[in-house]
């Protein structure tokens, strides 16, 4: 071994045996190395007659250990994990730029993607779905005014498929997603409805309506876009803007039946009977039960009423039978 010196006797007469992978001093017999890395390329023939490379490949920029030839490395020598992360970085950055998210959101989304990659959650799923799920998790945790349907529109992917991937990621990664505050979307939707100089006034009225809905438990289990749509429609009418449900639906992207249900639910509360001045100044202390609870109690009352009617009919029939027996006697 040229340039080597024995650490025991100082001799430079070192014998290297590539077959054994060791280096031995010929003067004193001291073994300098017993696991030499051989740079030579060896081949062997497989039973099928093909040639196979022997040994392991160690890249210059590799952060891990050695690996078999062609196992997890690309043709340019990069690890497949690095390539996956680079592609994810490009996809997430492009999506965040379309959604007008800042660099902090991009970095946070990449961290979520790395967590999902370590848990092997990205396998068997399209990369666009994985990127969208990580970005939406970031939007929810950071409290931005973005909805899943916005990402669906950008990527032209079914919102239900994105929702399934998003739920899978949040459950597997044990991420505590905060509930969405509908007030986040009021200003965004109000600007698109073109209220002009009264945009701020309409927005404040809509915000107050949403806050009243929250106090009356109308927001429980409801999508925030539906609440915002109903609040903006009422606020627009209160400020004498002619906005139809169709105009609201195009902006908030909910079905007309959903919008009407929210209006009916708010109409069943005492706040709906107040005038605009009273509504903006008076806060009713009484809070209402959730609409689902009211419907369930209404069904219970109807069921009890039917039972009472049946009992009344039975009593009437029993009386008729008794009268008939008296006549016969």
Tab-separated table of C-alpha atoms in Angstrom:
chain	number	residue	atom	x	y	z
A	1	UNK	CA	0.000	0.000	0.000
A	2	UNK	CA	1.792	3.096	-1.225
A	3	UNK	CA	2.122	5.984	1.187
A	4	UNK	CA	1.180	3.863	4.214
A	5	UNK	CA	3.335	3.281	7.259
A	6	UNK	CA	3.062	0.633	9.917
A	7	UNK	CA	1.837	2.050	13.210
A	8	UNK	CA	3.763	-0.627	15.116
A	9	UNK	CA	7.269	-0.616	13.630
A	10	UNK	CA	7.184	2.292	11.192
A	11	UNK	CA	7.948	0.147	8.153
A	12	UNK	CA	6.547	1.157	4.781
A	13	UNK	CA	6.585	-2.386	3.402
A	14	UNK	CA	2.857	-3.057	3.528
A	15	UNK	CA	1.229	-5.959	1.717
A	16	UNK	CA	-2.355	-5.454	0.570
A	17	UNK	CA	-4.592	-8.373	-0.406
A	18	UNK	CA	-7.818	-7.241	-2.165
A	19	UNK	CA	-9.219	-10.767	-1.996
A	20	UNK	CA	-9.082	-10.864	1.800
A	21	UNK	CA	-9.630	-7.120	2.151
A	22	UNK	CA	-6.727	-6.583	4.567
A	23	UNK	CA	-3.366	-4.786	4.768
A	24	UNK	CA	-0.474	-6.418	6.714
A	25	UNK	CA	3.018	-5.165	7.572
A	26	UNK	CA	5.597	-7.628	6.195
A	27	UNK	CA	8.185	-6.634	8.803
A	28	UNK	CA	6.290	-7.230	12.040
A	29	UNK	CA	3.065	-8.857	10.825
A	30	UNK	CA	0.838	-6.114	12.273
A	31	UNK	CA	-2.596	-5.982	10.585
A	32	UNK	CA	-3.238	-2.392	9.612
A	33	UNK	CA	-6.716	-2.858	8.077
A	34	UNK	CA	-9.008	-5.841	7.783
A	35	UNK	CA	-11.999	-4.288	5.967
A	36	UNK	CA	-10.675	-2.510	2.928
A	37	UNK	CA	-13.119	-0.841	0.550
A	38	UNK	CA	-12.388	-2.149	-2.920
A	39	UNK	CA	-12.997	0.224	-5.803
A	40	UNK	CA	-12.744	-2.520	-8.389
A	41	UNK	CA	-15.883	-3.700	-10.161
A	42	UNK	CA	-16.522	-7.438	-10.185
A	43	UNK	CA	-19.188	-9.406	-12.011
A	44	UNK	CA	-20.662	-12.854	-11.706
A	45	UNK	CA	-22.920	-14.907	-13.894
A	46	UNK	CA	-26.431	-15.699	-12.708
A	47	UNK	CA	-28.120	-19.089	-13.294
A	48	UNK	CA	-30.085	-17.527	-16.159
A	49	UNK	CA	-26.893	-16.538	-17.952
A	50	UNK	CA	-27.034	-12.800	-17.168
A	51	UNK	CA	-24.206	-10.822	-15.604
A	52	UNK	CA	-24.622	-9.300	-12.136
A	53	UNK	CA	-22.505	-6.639	-10.406
A	54	UNK	CA	-20.973	-7.635	-7.077
A	55	UNK	CA	-20.450	-5.307	-4.148
A	56	UNK	CA	-22.163	-2.222	-2.837
A	57	UNK	CA	-22.260	1.355	-4.039
A	58	UNK	CA	-21.426	4.326	-1.780
A	59	UNK	CA	-22.230	7.746	-3.238
A	60	UNK	CA	-20.099	10.790	-2.443
A	61	UNK	CA	-23.106	12.796	-1.217
A	62	UNK	CA	-24.853	9.881	0.470
A	63	UNK	CA	-26.020	10.526	4.027
A	64	UNK	CA	-26.798	6.881	4.750
A	65	UNK	CA	-24.935	3.619	4.458
A	66	UNK	CA	-24.022	1.625	1.407
A	67	UNK	CA	-26.711	0.153	-0.773
A	68	UNK	CA	-26.955	-2.407	-3.515
A	69	UNK	CA	-26.433	-1.311	-7.103
A	70	UNK	CA	-29.619	0.197	-8.513
A	71	UNK	CA	-31.608	-0.352	-5.306
A	72	UNK	CA	-32.591	3.159	-4.237
A	73	UNK	CA	-30.473	5.417	-6.413
A	74	UNK	CA	-31.314	7.339	-9.524
A	75	UNK	CA	-29.134	7.317	-12.622
A	76	UNK	CA	-27.535	10.591	-11.616
A	77	UNK	CA	-26.475	9.219	-8.233
A	78	UNK	CA	-29.184	10.886	-6.107
A	79	UNK	CA	-31.148	8.957	-3.526
A	80	UNK	CA	-34.784	8.271	-4.359
A	81	UNK	CA	-35.902	9.915	-1.096
A	82	UNK	CA	-34.148	13.130	-2.077
A	83	UNK	CA	-35.784	13.026	-5.478
A	84	UNK	CA	-39.185	12.492	-3.854
A	85	UNK	CA	-38.652	15.440	-1.526
A	86	UNK	CA	-37.461	17.636	-4.382
A	87	UNK	CA	-40.551	16.820	-6.432
A	88	UNK	CA	-42.747	17.424	-3.395
A	89	UNK	CA	-41.045	20.776	-2.823
A	90	UNK	CA	-41.780	21.813	-6.401
A	91	UNK	CA	-45.399	20.663	-6.266
A	92	UNK	CA	-46.147	22.238	-2.883
A	93	UNK	CA	-44.412	25.498	-3.811
A	94	UNK	CA	-46.352	25.750	-7.062
A	95	UNK	CA	-49.649	25.072	-5.281
A	96	UNK	CA	-48.920	27.567	-2.500
A	97	UNK	CA	-48.009	30.247	-5.025
A	98	UNK	CA	-51.338	29.732	-6.785
A	99	UNK	CA	-53.098	30.057	-3.419
A	100	UNK	CA	-50.967	33.116	-2.539
A	101	UNK	CA	-49.461	31.534	0.566
A	102	UNK	CA	-46.183	32.748	2.041
A	103	UNK	CA	-42.885	30.927	2.508
A	104	UNK	CA	-43.745	29.951	6.069
A	105	UNK	CA	-46.750	27.989	4.817
A	106	UNK	CA	-44.572	26.298	2.188
A	107	UNK	CA	-42.059	25.188	4.822
A	108	UNK	CA	-44.829	23.994	7.138
A	109	UNK	CA	-46.433	22.003	4.326
A	110	UNK	CA	-43.090	20.374	3.558
A	111	UNK	CA	-42.715	19.380	7.198
A	112	UNK	CA	-46.132	17.725	7.110
A	113	UNK	CA	-45.157	15.944	3.897
A	114	UNK	CA	-41.956	14.625	5.487
A	115	UNK	CA	-43.980	13.317	8.420
A	116	UNK	CA	-46.361	11.561	6.031
A	117	UNK	CA	-43.431	10.176	4.042
A	118	UNK	CA	-41.826	8.744	7.173
A	119	UNK	CA	-45.117	7.058	8.076
A	120	UNK	CA	-45.372	5.717	4.498
A	121	UNK	CA	-48.724	7.458	4.047
A	122	UNK	CA	-47.847	8.678	0.565
A	123	UNK	CA	-47.612	5.201	-0.924
A	124	UNK	CA	-50.411	4.250	-3.277
A	125	UNK	CA	-51.664	7.832	-3.582
A	126	UNK	CA	-51.209	10.405	-6.288
A	127	UNK	CA	-48.612	13.005	-5.429
A	128	UNK	CA	-51.023	15.827	-6.217
A	129	UNK	CA	-53.380	14.488	-3.534
A	130	UNK	CA	-50.541	14.241	-1.017
A	131	UNK	CA	-49.366	17.781	-1.733
A	132	UNK	CA	-52.902	19.162	-1.506
A	133	UNK	CA	-53.564	17.415	1.812
A	134	UNK	CA	-50.377	18.812	3.363
A	135	UNK	CA	-51.127	22.322	2.114
A	136	UNK	CA	-54.696	22.194	3.441
A	137	UNK	CA	-53.475	20.968	6.833
A	138	UNK	CA	-51.217	24.024	6.891
A	139	UNK	CA	-54.117	26.300	5.960
A	140	UNK	CA	-56.206	24.899	8.811
A	141	UNK	CA	-53.454	25.075	11.419
A	142	UNK	CA	-52.337	28.563	10.348
A	143	UNK	CA	-55.914	29.873	10.133
A	144	UNK	CA	-55.837	31.126	6.545
A	145	UNK	CA	-59.022	31.877	4.605
A	146	UNK	CA	-58.698	28.916	2.245
A	147	UNK	CA	-61.143	26.076	1.770
A	148	UNK	CA	-60.574	22.604	0.429
A	149	UNK	CA	-62.673	23.406	-2.614
A	150	UNK	CA	-60.214	26.199	-3.488
A	151	UNK	CA	-57.413	23.646	-3.732
A	152	UNK	CA	-59.735	21.370	-5.681
A	153	UNK	CA	-60.391	24.128	-8.213
A	154	UNK	CA	-56.692	24.849	-8.634
A	155	UNK	CA	-55.689	21.208	-9.137
A	156	UNK	CA	-58.912	20.168	-10.904
A	157	UNK	CA	-59.298	17.199	-8.546
A	158	UNK	CA	-62.468	15.912	-6.906
A	159	UNK	CA	-62.881	17.592	-3.533
A	160	UNK	CA	-64.086	14.341	-1.947
A	161	UNK	CA	-60.879	12.535	-2.930
A	162	UNK	CA	-58.820	15.344	-1.420
A	163	UNK	CA	-60.962	15.196	1.700
A	164	UNK	CA	-60.318	11.482	2.144
A	165	UNK	CA	-56.560	11.986	1.825
A	166	UNK	CA	-56.684	14.934	4.229
A	167	UNK	CA	-58.591	12.941	6.859
A	168	UNK	CA	-56.218	9.989	6.492
A	169	UNK	CA	-53.195	12.222	7.057
A	170	UNK	CA	-54.634	14.046	10.061
A	171	UNK	CA	-55.729	10.826	11.759
A	172	UNK	CA	-52.492	8.932	11.113
A	173	UNK	CA	-50.273	11.861	12.133
A	174	UNK	CA	-52.458	12.703	15.175
A	175	UNK	CA	-52.721	16.364	14.176
A	176	UNK	CA	-55.183	18.378	16.230
A	177	UNK	CA	-56.948	20.483	13.612
A	178	UNK	CA	-58.732	23.525	15.086
A	179	UNK	CA	-62.323	24.156	14.077
A	180	UNK	CA	-62.857	26.696	11.327
A	181	UNK	CA	-64.143	30.118	12.315
A	182	UNK	CA	-66.687	31.227	9.669
A	183	UNK	CA	-65.710	34.850	10.286
A	184	UNK	CA	-62.464	34.213	8.379
A	185	UNK	CA	-64.318	34.019	5.080
A	186	UNK	CA	-66.675	36.989	5.445
A	187	UNK	CA	-64.321	39.657	4.088
A	188	UNK	CA	-63.138	37.389	1.298
A	189	UNK	CA	-66.668	36.679	0.061
A	190	UNK	CA	-67.864	40.251	0.636
A	191	UNK	CA	-65.168	41.665	-1.637
A	192	UNK	CA	-66.276	39.348	-4.432
A	193	UNK	CA	-69.919	40.437	-4.133
A	194	UNK	CA	-69.049	44.032	-5.121
A	195	UNK	CA	-70.770	46.065	-2.430
A	196	UNK	CA	-68.660	49.093	-3.275
A	197	UNK	CA	-68.237	51.661	-0.515
A	198	UNK	CA	-70.538	49.722	1.807
A	199	UNK	CA	-68.397	46.590	1.758
A	200	UNK	CA	-67.180	47.231	5.296
A	201	UNK	CA	-70.687	47.915	6.640
A	202	UNK	CA	-72.129	44.800	5.012
A	203	UNK	CA	-69.200	42.750	6.298
A	204	UNK	CA	-69.687	43.994	9.861
A	205	UNK	CA	-73.386	43.129	9.716
A	206	UNK	CA	-72.603	39.685	8.309
A	207	UNK	CA	-69.992	39.141	11.017
A	208	UNK	CA	-72.528	39.986	13.694
A	209	UNK	CA	-75.035	37.595	12.141
A	210	UNK	CA	-72.438	34.816	12.123
A	211	UNK	CA	-71.565	35.521	15.754
A	212	UNK	CA	-75.261	35.331	16.626
A	213	UNK	CA	-75.493	32.031	14.750
A	214	UNK	CA	-72.602	30.716	16.796
A	215	UNK	CA	-74.299	31.743	20.041
A	216	UNK	CA	-77.494	30.023	18.897
A	217	UNK	CA	-75.508	26.854	18.031
A	218	UNK	CA	-76.419	27.017	14.346
A	219	UNK	CA	-72.763	26.603	13.364
A	220	UNK	CA	-72.419	23.178	15.023
A	221	UNK	CA	-71.756	20.576	12.344
A	222	UNK	CA	-72.236	23.111	9.553
A	223	UNK	CA	-69.831	24.124	6.824
A	224	UNK	CA	-68.550	27.676	7.298
A	225	UNK	CA	-69.258	28.580	3.672
A	226	UNK	CA	-72.977	27.940	4.156
A	227	UNK	CA	-73.110	30.134	7.255
A	228	UNK	CA	-71.198	32.910	5.508
A	229	UNK	CA	-73.464	32.721	2.477
A	230	UNK	CA	-76.634	33.029	4.563
A	231	UNK	CA	-75.156	35.861	6.637
A	232	UNK	CA	-74.024	37.807	3.569
A	233	UNK	CA	-77.387	37.368	1.869
A	234	UNK	CA	-79.225	38.750	4.910
A	235	UNK	CA	-76.686	41.549	5.364
A	236	UNK	CA	-76.986	42.534	1.697
A	237	UNK	CA	-80.775	42.687	1.927
A	238	UNK	CA	-80.595	44.700	5.153
A	239	UNK	CA	-78.368	47.255	3.430
A	240	UNK	CA	-80.688	47.386	0.392
A	241	UNK	CA	-78.496	45.443	-2.016
A	242	UNK	CA	-80.307	43.275	-4.514
A	243	UNK	CA	-78.346	40.052	-4.198
A	244	UNK	CA	-80.118	36.831	-5.091
A	245	UNK	CA	-79.315	33.385	-3.668
A	246	UNK	CA	-77.818	32.513	-7.055
A	247	UNK	CA	-75.286	35.345	-6.709
A	248	UNK	CA	-74.287	34.088	-3.267
A	249	UNK	CA	-74.043	30.470	-4.402
A	250	UNK	CA	-71.577	31.361	-7.158
A	251	UNK	CA	-69.252	32.913	-4.590
A	252	UNK	CA	-69.503	30.637	-1.548
A	253	UNK	CA	-69.953	27.441	-3.625
A	254	UNK	CA	-72.741	25.729	-1.721
A	255	UNK	CA	-76.043	24.317	-2.906
A	256	UNK	CA	-79.157	26.455	-2.831
A	257	UNK	CA	-80.887	24.032	-0.459
A	258	UNK	CA	-78.027	24.437	2.033
A	259	UNK	CA	-78.354	28.206	1.874
A	260	UNK	CA	-82.112	28.056	2.421
A	261	UNK	CA	-81.733	25.701	5.382
A	262	UNK	CA	-79.373	28.138	7.104
A	263	UNK	CA	-81.851	30.956	6.489
A	264	UNK	CA	-84.727	28.897	7.905
A	265	UNK	CA	-82.682	27.929	10.961
A	266	UNK	CA	-81.831	31.553	11.656
A	267	UNK	CA	-85.456	32.508	11.060
A	268	UNK	CA	-86.501	30.215	13.916
A	269	UNK	CA	-84.450	32.234	16.427
A	270	UNK	CA	-85.695	35.344	18.284
A	271	UNK	CA	-82.930	37.436	16.699
A	272	UNK	CA	-84.614	37.212	13.306
A	273	UNK	CA	-87.530	39.318	14.593
A	274	UNK	CA	-85.300	42.308	15.393
A	275	UNK	CA	-84.831	45.306	13.136
A	276	UNK	CA	-81.413	46.245	11.776
A	277	UNK	CA	-80.861	48.914	14.443
A	278	UNK	CA	-81.993	46.589	17.220
A	279	UNK	CA	-79.919	43.712	15.920
A	280	UNK	CA	-76.747	45.827	15.800
A	281	UNK	CA	-77.234	47.223	19.315
A	282	UNK	CA	-79.136	44.582	21.313
A	283	UNK	CA	-77.585	41.289	22.409
A	284	UNK	CA	-80.182	38.749	23.430
A	285	UNK	CA	-79.004	36.826	26.467
A	286	UNK	CA	-81.069	33.735	25.722
A	287	UNK	CA	-79.234	31.179	23.617
A	288	UNK	CA	-81.026	28.653	21.449
A	289	UNK	CA	-80.594	24.906	21.187
A	290	UNK	CA	-78.932	23.437	18.081
A	291	UNK	CA	-81.318	22.962	15.132
A	292	UNK	CA	-80.784	19.199	15.154
A	293	UNK	CA	-81.820	19.091	18.816
A	294	UNK	CA	-84.943	21.125	18.050
A	295	UNK	CA	-85.887	18.812	15.193
A	296	UNK	CA	-85.414	15.751	17.388
A	297	UNK	CA	-87.585	17.232	20.145
A	298	UNK	CA	-90.224	18.185	17.581
A	299	UNK	CA	-90.313	14.614	16.307
A	300	UNK	CA	-90.636	13.362	19.883
A	301	UNK	CA	-93.592	15.675	20.493
A	302	UNK	CA	-95.242	14.540	17.274
A	303	UNK	CA	-94.694	10.918	18.258
A	304	UNK	CA	-96.222	11.518	21.685
A	305	UNK	CA	-99.142	13.327	20.071
A	306	UNK	CA	-99.774	10.360	17.797
A	307	UNK	CA	-99.687	8.028	20.791
A	308	UNK	CA	-102.181	10.233	22.603
A	309	UNK	CA	-104.429	10.220	19.557
A	310	UNK	CA	-104.224	6.435	19.427
A	311	UNK	CA	-105.153	6.227	23.112
A	312	UNK	CA	-108.113	8.515	22.477
A	313	UNK	CA	-109.269	6.386	19.555
A	314	UNK	CA	-108.925	3.227	21.640
A	315	UNK	CA	-110.988	4.769	24.435
A	316	UNK	CA	-113.655	5.832	21.960
A	317	UNK	CA	-113.793	2.351	20.452
A	318	UNK	CA	-113.984	0.824	23.914
A	319	UNK	CA	-116.876	3.126	24.773
A	320	UNK	CA	-118.697	2.168	21.576
A	321	UNK	CA	-118.204	-1.522	22.355
A	322	UNK	CA	-119.550	-1.053	25.884
A	323	UNK	CA	-122.581	0.786	24.546
A	324	UNK	CA	-123.185	-1.984	22.040
A	325	UNK	CA	-123.115	-4.605	24.802
A	326	UNK	CA	-125.568	-2.572	26.856
A	327	UNK	CA	-127.974	-2.378	23.924
A	328	UNK	CA	-127.719	-6.139	23.375
A	329	UNK	CA	-128.381	-6.828	27.051
